Short mmCIF file of C-alpha atoms in Angstrom, two decimals:
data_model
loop_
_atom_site.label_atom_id
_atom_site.label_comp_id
_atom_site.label_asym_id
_atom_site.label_seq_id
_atom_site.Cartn_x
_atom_site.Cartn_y
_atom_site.Cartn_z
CA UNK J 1 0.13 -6.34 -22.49
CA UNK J 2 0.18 -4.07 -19.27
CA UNK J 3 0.80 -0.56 -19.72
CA UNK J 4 4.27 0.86 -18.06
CA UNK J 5 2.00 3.26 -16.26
CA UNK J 6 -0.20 0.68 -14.54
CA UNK J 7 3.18 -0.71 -13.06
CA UNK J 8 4.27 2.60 -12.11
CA UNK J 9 1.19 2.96 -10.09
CA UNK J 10 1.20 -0.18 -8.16
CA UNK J 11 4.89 0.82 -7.49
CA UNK J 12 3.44 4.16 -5.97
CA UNK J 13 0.79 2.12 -4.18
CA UNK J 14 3.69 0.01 -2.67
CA UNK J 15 5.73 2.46 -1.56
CA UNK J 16 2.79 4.85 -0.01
CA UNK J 17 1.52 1.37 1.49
CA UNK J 18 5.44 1.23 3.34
CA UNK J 19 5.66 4.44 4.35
CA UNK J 20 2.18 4.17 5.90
CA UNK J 21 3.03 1.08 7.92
CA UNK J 22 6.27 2.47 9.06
CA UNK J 23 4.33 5.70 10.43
CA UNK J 24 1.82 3.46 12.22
CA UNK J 25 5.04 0.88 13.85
CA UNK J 26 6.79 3.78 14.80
CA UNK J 27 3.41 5.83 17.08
CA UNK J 28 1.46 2.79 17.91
CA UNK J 29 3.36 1.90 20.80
CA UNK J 30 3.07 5.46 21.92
CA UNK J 31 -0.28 5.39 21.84
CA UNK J 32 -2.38 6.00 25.03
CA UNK J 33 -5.51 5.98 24.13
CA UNK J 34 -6.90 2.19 23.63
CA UNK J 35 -9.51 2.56 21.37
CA UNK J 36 -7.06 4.78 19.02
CA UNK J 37 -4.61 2.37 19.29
CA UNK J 38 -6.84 -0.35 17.74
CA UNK J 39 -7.83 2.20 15.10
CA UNK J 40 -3.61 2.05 13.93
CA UNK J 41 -3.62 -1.51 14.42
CA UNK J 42 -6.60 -2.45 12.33
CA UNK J 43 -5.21 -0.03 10.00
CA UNK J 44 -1.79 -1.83 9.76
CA UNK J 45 -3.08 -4.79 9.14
CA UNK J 46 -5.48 -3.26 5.91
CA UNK J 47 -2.20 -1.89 4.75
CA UNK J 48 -0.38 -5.81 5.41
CA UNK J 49 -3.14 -6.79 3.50
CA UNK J 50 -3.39 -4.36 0.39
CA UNK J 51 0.80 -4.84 0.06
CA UNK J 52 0.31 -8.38 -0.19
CA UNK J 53 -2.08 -7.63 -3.36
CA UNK J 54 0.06 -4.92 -4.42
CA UNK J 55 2.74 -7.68 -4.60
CA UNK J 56 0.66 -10.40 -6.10
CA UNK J 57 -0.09 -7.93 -9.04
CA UNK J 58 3.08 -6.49 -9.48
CA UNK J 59 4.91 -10.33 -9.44
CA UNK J 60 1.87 -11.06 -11.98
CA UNK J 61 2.93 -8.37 -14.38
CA UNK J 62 6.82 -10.26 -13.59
CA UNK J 63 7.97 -6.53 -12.36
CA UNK J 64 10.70 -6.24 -9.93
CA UNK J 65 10.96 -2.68 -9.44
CA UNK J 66 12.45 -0.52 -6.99
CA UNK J 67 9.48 1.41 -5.46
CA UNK J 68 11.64 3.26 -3.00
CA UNK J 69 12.64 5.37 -6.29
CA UNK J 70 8.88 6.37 -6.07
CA UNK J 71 8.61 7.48 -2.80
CA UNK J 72 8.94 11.38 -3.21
CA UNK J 73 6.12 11.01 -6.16
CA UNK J 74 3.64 8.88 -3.24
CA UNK J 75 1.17 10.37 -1.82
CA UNK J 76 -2.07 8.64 -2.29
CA UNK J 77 -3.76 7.69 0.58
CA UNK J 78 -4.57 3.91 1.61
CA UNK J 79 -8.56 4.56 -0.16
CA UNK J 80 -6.82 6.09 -3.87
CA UNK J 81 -4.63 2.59 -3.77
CA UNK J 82 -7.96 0.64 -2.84
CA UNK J 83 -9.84 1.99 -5.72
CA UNK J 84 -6.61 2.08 -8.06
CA UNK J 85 -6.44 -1.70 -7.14
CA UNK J 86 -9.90 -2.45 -7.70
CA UNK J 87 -9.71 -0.78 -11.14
CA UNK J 88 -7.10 -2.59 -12.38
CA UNK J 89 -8.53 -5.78 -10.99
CA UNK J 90 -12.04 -5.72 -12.55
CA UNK J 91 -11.81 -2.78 -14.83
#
């Protein structure tokens, strides 16, 4: 059975995932600089991607969540939710 605290991660994943993309959608357009501009873009889509896991797991553990509860609690960065994923993928 999956520990309550391995869902309450991925929640904090998800919801540090969000709030990353919505930083990115709301400066990328602003950006002037081309080569930084790829730098957010490539970056949104890594985030895209790791939600779409993030999802996968937490619909595999049948967990439906409200993440946005979690928000206040998120702040790992985009490499802590790789490596948190990872773990809990392959131990």
């Amino acid at each position: 059975m999956i520990e309550q605290d391995t869902i309450r991660l991925l929640r904090e994943c998800d919801a540090g995932v969000k709030m990353g993309v919505e930083s990115i959608e709301e400066v990328v357009d602003k950006i002037q600089d081309e080569k930084f501009r790829q730098v957010l873009v490539e970056s949104r889509h890594e985030h895209d991607e790791l939600d779409r896991e993030i999802q996968r797991q937490l619909d595999r553990f049948k967990d439906e969540g409200d993440a946005s509860r979690f928000k206040s609690a998120s702040e790992l960065t985009l490499q802590e939710c790789h490596i948190v994923g990872r773990r809990i993928l392959f131990g």
